[in-house]
Amino acid sequence: MMNITQAQFATVRDDFFSSREGPLADIALAGTVCGECGEVSLGSVPACPNCQSTALTPTTLSREGELYSYTIVRNRPPGDYKGGDKAGEGPFVPFPVGLVELPEGIRVLSVLDCPLDAPQVGMPMQLDIYELYRDETGQPVLSYRFRPVDEEAR
Amino acid sequence: MRPVYIVGVGIHKFGRFEDKPYTQMGLEAASMALADANMPWRDVQQAYCGRMYLPATTGLRVLGQLGRTGISIIDVEAACASGGAALAQACMAIGSGAKDTAMVLGVEKMPRGFMDPRQLYEDWQIATGLSQNPIPWAIRARRHMYEHGTTVEQIARISVKNHKNSVHNPYAMYQKEFSLEQVLNSPLVNDPINLLSICAPNEGAAAIVLCSGDVAHKYSDAPIEVAGCSHKVALYTHFSVPLYTQSAKVTNPHVTQLTAAEVYAQAGIGPEDVDVMEVQDTDAFCELEAYEHIGLCPIGEGGRLVDDGDTQIGGRIPVNTSGGLISKGEPVGASHVGQIFELVSQLRGRAGARQVEGAKVGLAHVIGAGGNCAITVLKR
């Protein structure tokens, strides 16, 4: 029975992704739009965090946005970090993170897939759904990140 | 609400005390506060304990050592604002007339390094590497630099100021001066925030004895009035740790602005009436941002305030005369209570080389995870 319903991919949080099947390029970030105030949230929410309405509709978020601000993670993050070398072991590689502002009016905190000196406030960014690691059953676990639209900045 | 007064304060140095249990640190702070208030433990009618990383019934385990008097002792947790939330509860208990005396204890014993992410973050945030606490502040700092031209030197000067003040505070973890170059050359943690501009989670305790005006004269000739005290949580979505999304459309006031407005109204004052402040400096940028949200200057001009030297001892409004959390460390449950200890010392004129001449009004501010914020205004 498990195999019949098992999705192709696991994810770091299922409600953030539009699908768990198919080519990675076809998977987008999923969200919720409020029927009263129009505020968009990442993933599913039980009530609108802005106006408390429960008149909510699922939506799919844009793949492209703009870098609002950023920083660099210089030390291995505490706890069970799975990034970098996919097994969470071996030497730690510093990486940028930033808030990417999407046309829906929401900024999403994300790992940025680019060199440490590449991020600039305002630069165009695009979504990249990628395999963060493999779980104990060998199933790929997907996460999201953004990278510069400009290939020279990657 | 009737007036509430502080009649005693106590503190256990903030730092690292490997073999010393929190029960002993808390006991020393509480005993010091009771002695300062000339109040026997049996006179305390209610107690609150701010703590985040310690176990169930921490307040009872500490204060029960003074004797089982049967009073209500409640632990209060509101992340970095735990001590402020505990003080707000005590002020409501006395202000409402329900109690005449209360003790607020703050105590913490935290491991070295980044705070345990499981206390604050979901598994997916830890797995993806978004779980370092300075990230939200670093991102706010970078945006502030972009929008307002704030510089890394201005941010670093706040760290230099706080470390300089700490030299005269025997209760600080680090009592050492650092030059601007030393701060700027210290390793980056989350750019643009570097190691000497950031506070360390650590250990320590502090305590306050409070009472109503009806009984204050029994304990002190010069009680300090708690003219305002409030704990609030940020509205959608201005401030948040953990940060994972933020609205680009909804622009609610920052929680420090909302809390400050409430406390200024309670105290009948404005920011221009405050003589000395202790504000949250999780990192040096956090303090710069607090200048703006507390109303010391317009939004975007925190850097100019630093350039003008306004917040140094001897300046227009000295901030973090204790050395701030950057020097003291941040035992989260005790941090606000420790700020109150510093302000009471200032208002009593007993702050030694850190003394702000003639200080009559003091303000203490904490902010942290979840957008928890607490502000207290004291008057002598």
XYZ file of C-alpha atoms in Angstrom:
534
model
C 0.000 0.000 0.000
C 2.796 2.376 0.905
C 4.282 2.230 -2.569
C 0.996 3.083 -4.245
C 0.657 6.393 -2.403
C 4.343 7.181 -1.957
C 5.320 10.383 -3.738
C 8.410 10.523 -5.907
C 10.050 12.960 -3.511
C 10.009 13.758 0.171
C 10.278 17.450 1.041
C 11.493 19.508 3.982
C 7.862 20.683 4.403
C 5.208 19.294 2.112
C 2.867 22.298 2.185
C 5.584 24.557 0.717
C 5.650 22.656 -2.599
C 3.095 22.579 -5.437
C 3.857 18.937 -6.196
C 5.952 15.985 -5.031
C 6.115 14.426 -8.481
C 7.649 15.136 -11.861
C 10.598 17.151 -13.117
C 11.986 19.509 -10.445
C 11.650 22.411 -12.870
C 7.859 21.923 -12.811
C 7.581 22.185 -9.004
C 6.862 25.635 -7.557
C 6.449 27.091 -4.071
C 2.868 26.721 -2.818
C 1.012 29.262 -0.758
C -2.311 30.479 0.540
C -4.153 33.630 -0.509
C -6.595 35.344 1.847
C -10.036 35.943 0.355
C -10.595 39.021 2.524
C -7.358 41.061 2.670
C -5.494 39.397 -0.219
C -2.370 38.681 1.847
C -0.365 35.714 0.551
C 1.350 33.244 2.904
C 3.947 30.561 2.168
C 2.540 27.066 2.638
C -0.804 26.336 4.258
C -2.023 28.396 7.216
C -5.090 27.837 9.435
C -6.010 31.543 9.374
C -4.734 34.649 7.612
C -1.872 35.942 9.787
C -2.785 39.503 8.805
C -6.600 39.671 9.210
C -7.459 36.321 10.871
C -9.882 35.374 8.074
C -10.366 31.672 7.358
C -11.566 32.322 3.787
C -8.365 30.959 2.267
C -7.508 29.559 -1.154
C -4.401 27.614 -2.222
C -2.151 29.338 -4.734
C 1.169 28.835 -6.496
C 3.906 31.435 -6.025
C 5.946 33.106 -8.773
C 9.307 31.566 -9.639
C 11.067 34.899 -10.001
C 11.588 37.700 -7.525
C 14.059 40.292 -6.302
C 16.653 40.083 -3.499
C 15.440 42.314 -0.639
C 18.398 41.726 1.707
C 20.921 39.031 2.554
C 23.653 37.769 4.868
C 26.269 35.009 4.889
C 26.246 31.949 7.153
C 29.942 31.719 8.103
C 29.747 28.885 10.642
C 28.065 25.488 10.527
C 24.453 26.023 11.596
C 23.623 24.457 14.974
C 21.749 21.161 15.192
C 20.946 18.678 12.434
C 21.982 20.700 9.378
C 21.658 18.679 6.156
C 23.066 21.097 3.604
C 26.301 21.443 1.690
C 27.588 17.939 1.136
C 24.063 16.398 1.421
C 25.031 14.143 4.313
C 25.621 16.978 6.744
C 29.165 15.743 7.261
C 32.572 16.849 6.042
C 33.916 20.388 5.980
C 31.339 23.139 6.259
C 31.016 25.464 3.274
C 29.738 29.004 4.057
C 26.663 30.051 2.078
C 24.517 33.150 1.531
C 20.897 33.419 2.670
C 18.478 36.186 1.823
C 14.919 37.442 1.684
C 13.562 37.183 -1.853
C 10.583 39.417 -2.585
C 8.010 37.802 -4.875
C 5.420 39.680 -6.969
C 2.665 38.313 -4.681
C 3.926 40.686 -1.980
C 5.702 38.151 0.188
C 9.399 37.873 1.035
C 10.736 34.349 1.528
C 13.905 33.557 3.501
C 16.003 31.240 1.399
C 19.424 29.758 0.915
C 21.000 31.520 -2.088
C 22.843 29.413 -4.643
C 25.645 31.767 -5.663
C 29.161 32.820 -4.599
C 29.502 34.669 -1.283
C 30.323 37.972 -2.994
C 27.488 37.781 -5.534
C 24.390 38.934 -3.598
C 23.283 42.526 -4.234
C 20.100 44.137 -2.916
C 17.593 44.345 -5.763
C 19.125 41.663 -8.000
C 16.658 39.422 -9.897
C 16.435 35.905 -8.471
C 14.815 32.669 -9.620
C 13.545 29.607 -7.775
C 15.563 26.402 -7.721
C 13.958 23.249 -6.292
C 16.789 20.905 -5.350
C 17.630 17.723 -3.503
C 18.889 18.749 -0.058
C 19.732 15.192 1.104
C 18.507 11.595 1.010
C 16.575 10.245 3.984
C 17.245 6.903 5.676
C 15.157 5.058 3.022
C 17.171 6.624 0.221
C 14.340 8.874 -0.894
C 15.440 12.333 -2.130
C 14.320 15.164 0.170
C 13.587 18.390 -1.685
C 14.095 21.928 -0.490
C 13.937 25.322 -2.190
C 16.564 27.976 -2.795
C 16.965 30.963 -5.079
C 19.788 31.853 -7.450
C 20.577 34.915 -9.539
C 18.774 35.120 -12.887
C 22.010 36.511 -14.320
C 24.131 33.444 -14.998
C 27.345 35.427 -14.523
C 26.389 36.063 -10.890
C 26.062 32.339 -10.115
C -3.826 50.775 38.492
C -2.068 52.045 41.631
C 1.671 52.887 41.629
C 4.242 50.112 42.010
C 7.673 50.617 43.604
C 11.024 48.844 43.604
C 12.534 48.634 47.084
C 15.348 46.169 46.461
C 17.506 44.723 43.699
C 20.093 41.959 43.550
C 22.308 40.361 40.945
C 24.633 37.424 40.355
C 27.402 38.243 37.893
C 26.681 37.201 34.295
C 29.275 34.835 32.820
C 30.372 31.195 32.943
C 30.146 29.315 36.230
C 30.625 25.712 35.205
C 30.262 24.025 38.592
C 27.700 26.384 40.090
C 24.054 25.301 39.817
C 21.405 27.822 38.803
C 19.728 27.266 42.158
C 22.758 28.828 43.859
C 23.092 31.741 41.427
C 19.383 32.516 41.750
C 19.514 32.227 45.524
C 22.370 34.723 45.753
C 20.531 37.276 43.575
C 17.255 36.843 45.485
C 18.971 37.079 48.881
C 20.817 40.231 47.789
C 17.527 41.826 46.665
C 15.761 40.948 49.923
C 18.675 42.334 51.975
C 18.658 45.491 49.839
C 14.927 45.855 50.534
C 15.243 45.081 54.259
C 12.422 42.630 53.604
C 12.129 39.179 55.173
C 11.191 36.437 52.693
C 7.990 35.770 54.627
C 6.713 39.245 53.619
C 6.833 38.370 49.886
C 3.297 37.562 48.728
C 3.891 36.550 45.079
C 6.884 35.599 42.924
C 7.561 35.292 39.203
C 10.653 33.751 37.630
C 11.822 34.602 34.111
C 13.681 31.699 32.492
C 13.837 29.940 29.133
C 16.427 27.137 29.214
C 15.898 25.874 32.765
C 13.538 23.094 33.922
C 9.996 23.102 35.266
C 9.411 24.996 38.548
C 12.753 26.793 38.339
C 11.424 29.713 40.414
C 10.148 27.400 43.116
C 13.395 25.401 43.180
C 15.384 28.603 43.717
C 13.101 30.533 46.052
C 11.852 27.482 47.959
C 15.344 27.329 49.494
C 14.444 30.498 51.414
C 11.621 28.600 53.116
C 8.273 27.150 52.108
C 5.920 30.054 52.725
C 3.209 28.660 50.454
C 3.010 31.675 48.115
C 2.361 31.394 44.395
C 5.676 31.114 42.467
C 5.253 31.064 38.682
C 7.824 30.615 35.903
C 7.354 33.033 32.997
C 8.800 32.346 29.525
C 8.765 34.865 26.693
C 12.151 34.189 25.049
C 14.583 37.139 25.410
C 11.770 39.142 27.043
C 11.108 36.546 29.773
C 12.334 38.781 32.604
C 10.315 41.721 31.290
C 7.196 39.590 30.970
C 7.715 38.413 34.571
C 8.058 42.026 35.753
C 4.906 43.008 33.852
C 3.030 40.243 35.685
C 4.306 41.467 39.063
C 3.288 45.042 38.248
C -0.228 43.855 37.364
C -0.455 41.848 40.611
C 0.513 44.832 42.771
C -1.014 47.552 40.575
C -4.379 45.820 40.629
C -4.357 45.683 44.409
C -4.314 41.880 44.499
C -0.903 41.822 46.230
C 1.184 44.302 48.238
C 4.603 42.732 47.655
C 6.208 40.615 44.947
C 9.573 39.305 43.846
C 10.754 39.011 40.240
C 13.645 36.618 39.717
C 15.451 36.083 36.432
C 17.868 33.171 36.159
C 19.480 31.240 33.312
C 22.209 28.717 32.604
C 22.785 28.263 28.872
C 25.305 26.185 26.910
C 28.088 27.845 24.896
C 27.701 28.794 21.244
C 24.598 29.320 19.135
C 21.365 28.804 21.062
C 19.893 25.282 20.762
C 17.851 25.640 17.561
C 15.213 23.114 18.660
C 13.936 25.637 21.199
C 13.003 28.060 18.417
C 13.061 26.400 15.004
C 11.200 23.722 13.100
C 13.156 20.705 11.809
C 13.087 21.944 8.183
C 14.669 25.259 9.189
C 17.455 23.426 11.007
C 17.964 21.008 8.075
C 18.247 23.832 5.527
C 20.598 25.974 7.640
C 18.210 28.878 8.316
C 18.450 28.410 12.082
C 21.221 30.778 13.178
C 19.762 33.440 15.440
C 21.731 36.405 14.086
C 20.343 35.878 10.547
C 17.215 38.056 10.939
C 19.198 40.928 12.475
C 21.972 40.627 9.904
C 19.413 40.830 7.107
C 17.750 43.840 8.731
C 21.178 45.467 9.136
C 22.046 44.943 5.461
C 18.722 46.444 4.386
C 19.199 49.395 6.773
C 22.618 50.026 5.219
C 21.036 49.915 1.754
C 18.099 52.206 2.573
C 19.741 54.691 4.929
C 23.456 54.556 4.203
C 24.284 53.189 7.642
C 27.907 51.982 7.754
C 29.667 49.015 9.354
C 31.797 51.556 11.262
C 28.707 53.136 12.825
C 27.442 49.715 13.890
C 30.881 48.744 15.244
C 31.139 51.969 17.284
C 28.169 50.815 19.349
C 30.136 47.696 20.257
C 33.186 49.829 21.115
C 31.012 52.020 23.380
C 29.441 49.089 25.217
C 32.737 47.283 25.766
C 34.205 50.566 27.087
C 31.333 50.951 29.568
C 31.711 47.341 30.751
C 35.177 47.976 32.177
C 33.479 49.603 35.172
C 30.760 46.975 35.661
C 31.875 44.168 37.996
C 28.794 42.106 37.032
C 29.657 41.962 33.294
C 31.066 38.795 31.680
C 33.646 40.699 29.646
C 35.189 43.802 31.205
C 37.534 44.696 28.408
C 37.873 47.583 25.970
C 38.215 46.923 22.248
C 39.258 49.383 19.539
C 37.202 50.074 16.422
C 39.806 48.162 14.415
C 39.610 45.159 16.734
C 35.822 45.051 16.429
C 35.860 45.459 12.646
C 38.595 42.841 12.257
C 36.907 40.222 14.433
C 35.517 37.228 12.471
C 32.218 37.688 10.647
C 29.357 35.592 12.036
C 26.500 36.675 9.760
C 27.665 39.598 7.591
C 27.759 42.474 8.429
C 27.676 41.318 12.079
C 30.956 40.124 13.538
C 31.995 38.330 16.676
C 32.854 41.346 18.855
C 29.517 42.985 17.986
C 27.353 40.128 19.175
C 26.256 38.906 22.599
C 26.983 35.461 24.017
C 24.247 33.354 25.612
C 25.526 32.653 29.141
C 24.610 32.278 32.814
C 23.507 34.590 35.566
C 20.679 35.820 37.753
C 19.063 39.016 38.993
C 16.140 39.825 41.286
C 13.791 42.691 42.134
C 11.627 43.250 45.212
C 8.487 45.288 44.482
C 5.699 46.661 46.607
C 2.724 48.980 46.687
C 2.833 52.565 47.946
C 0.900 51.422 51.026
C 3.838 49.405 52.361
C 6.886 50.878 50.543
C 7.828 53.106 53.497
C 8.322 50.017 55.671
C 11.235 48.933 53.480
C 12.843 51.951 51.848
C 13.295 55.707 52.269
C 13.836 56.131 48.541
C 11.723 53.689 46.552
C 11.997 53.735 42.756
C 8.660 53.964 40.937
C 7.883 51.566 38.100
C 6.226 54.281 36.018
C 5.490 51.957 33.105
C 5.960 48.307 32.201
C 4.601 46.379 29.248
C 5.195 43.147 27.372
C 3.906 42.771 23.798
C 4.316 40.462 20.812
C 5.001 41.725 17.275
C 2.158 42.220 14.838
C 2.223 40.558 11.414
C 5.025 40.512 10.143
C 7.376 43.244 11.155
C 9.786 41.349 13.354
C 10.214 37.661 13.720
C 12.804 35.169 14.910
C 12.600 32.586 13.439
C 12.244 34.562 10.250
C 11.018 32.704 7.197
C 8.610 35.022 5.482
C 7.823 38.719 5.692
C 5.050 40.737 4.100
C 6.062 43.245 1.450
C 2.611 44.880 1.627
C 1.594 45.141 5.274
C 3.612 47.746 7.209
C 2.607 47.530 10.854
C 4.679 49.459 13.416
C 7.620 47.549 14.899
C 6.845 45.865 18.227
C 9.382 48.095 20.025
C 7.505 51.161 18.722
C 4.178 49.736 19.928
C 5.527 48.752 23.341
C 7.341 52.073 23.809
C 4.176 54.022 22.950
C 2.225 52.059 25.555
C 4.859 52.533 28.256
C 5.352 56.255 27.521
C 1.578 56.700 27.921
C 1.604 54.812 31.248
C 4.508 56.930 32.525
C 3.256 60.224 31.092
C 6.610 60.875 29.423
C 8.251 60.816 26.010
C 11.666 59.591 24.915
C 13.096 63.094 25.478
C 12.410 62.732 29.215
C 14.596 59.644 29.684
C 18.063 60.153 31.225
C 19.567 56.657 30.867
C 18.626 53.539 28.899
C 19.443 49.851 28.767
C 18.370 48.398 25.399
C 18.618 44.989 23.724
C 21.950 44.669 21.967
C 21.785 41.064 20.794
C 24.199 42.592 18.317
C 25.316 46.166 17.778
C 22.843 46.748 14.932
C 19.996 45.628 17.191
C 20.885 48.566 19.492
C 21.056 51.006 16.575
C 17.600 49.910 15.457
C 16.301 50.264 19.028
C 17.390 53.940 19.059
C 14.994 54.555 16.192
C 12.097 52.461 17.476
C 12.298 53.853 21.020
C 12.194 57.345 19.518
C 15.684 58.718 20.231
C 15.890 59.710 16.560
C 13.833 59.365 13.369
C 13.888 56.068 11.438
C 17.112 55.833 9.427
C 19.130 58.206 11.616
C 20.491 55.739 14.176
C 23.905 55.899 12.527
C 24.008 59.672 12.884
C 23.198 59.331 16.592
C 26.306 57.142 16.893
C 28.450 59.662 14.971
C 27.286 62.427 17.307
C 28.222 60.393 20.402
C 24.756 60.963 21.860
C 24.495 57.529 23.451
C 27.890 57.496 25.196
C 28.201 58.237 28.902
C 28.330 62.041 28.952
C 26.215 62.246 25.777
C 22.607 63.413 25.383
C 21.110 60.029 26.318
C 23.586 57.362 27.495
C 22.593 53.841 26.404
C 23.854 50.580 27.923
C 26.002 52.099 30.647
C 26.281 48.544 32.040
C 28.138 47.445 28.916
C 24.965 45.971 27.435
C 24.421 42.343 26.572
C 27.443 42.541 24.236
C 29.600 42.785 27.379
C 27.433 41.139 30.005
C 26.244 38.214 27.883
C 22.598 37.292 27.605
C 21.196 34.865 30.159
C 17.783 35.292 28.526
C 15.567 34.845 31.589
C 17.699 37.272 33.613
C 18.624 39.892 31.027
C 15.791 42.385 31.606
C 16.022 41.958 35.383
C 19.747 42.715 35.096
C 18.901 45.874 33.117
C 16.618 46.937 35.973
C 19.492 46.362 38.432
C 21.639 48.765 36.383
C 18.906 51.413 36.136
C 18.170 51.276 39.877
C 21.906 51.715 40.537
C 21.887 54.737 38.199
C 18.759 56.322 39.724
C 20.169 55.819 43.236
C 23.412 57.516 42.142
C 25.440 54.392 42.948
C 26.750 53.448 39.506
C 30.317 54.585 40.240
C 32.395 55.363 37.154
C 29.360 54.543 34.972
C 27.148 57.116 36.723
C 24.954 59.354 34.562
C 24.886 62.593 36.551
C 21.475 63.455 37.958
C 19.652 60.541 36.321
C 15.977 60.596 37.325
C 14.240 58.529 34.611
C 15.490 55.236 33.182
C 14.185 52.914 30.455
C 14.959 49.214 29.883
C 14.144 47.340 26.649
C 14.400 43.717 25.534
C 13.322 42.033 22.303
C 13.764 38.535 20.965
C 12.328 35.344 19.552
C 8.744 35.396 18.411
C 8.806 39.199 18.404
C 8.573 39.243 22.214
C 9.305 42.750 23.508
C 9.236 44.261 26.987
C 9.917 47.833 28.097
C 10.036 49.239 31.637
C 10.325 52.891 32.711
C 11.635 53.706 36.190
C 11.442 57.092 38.005
C 13.010 58.296 41.212
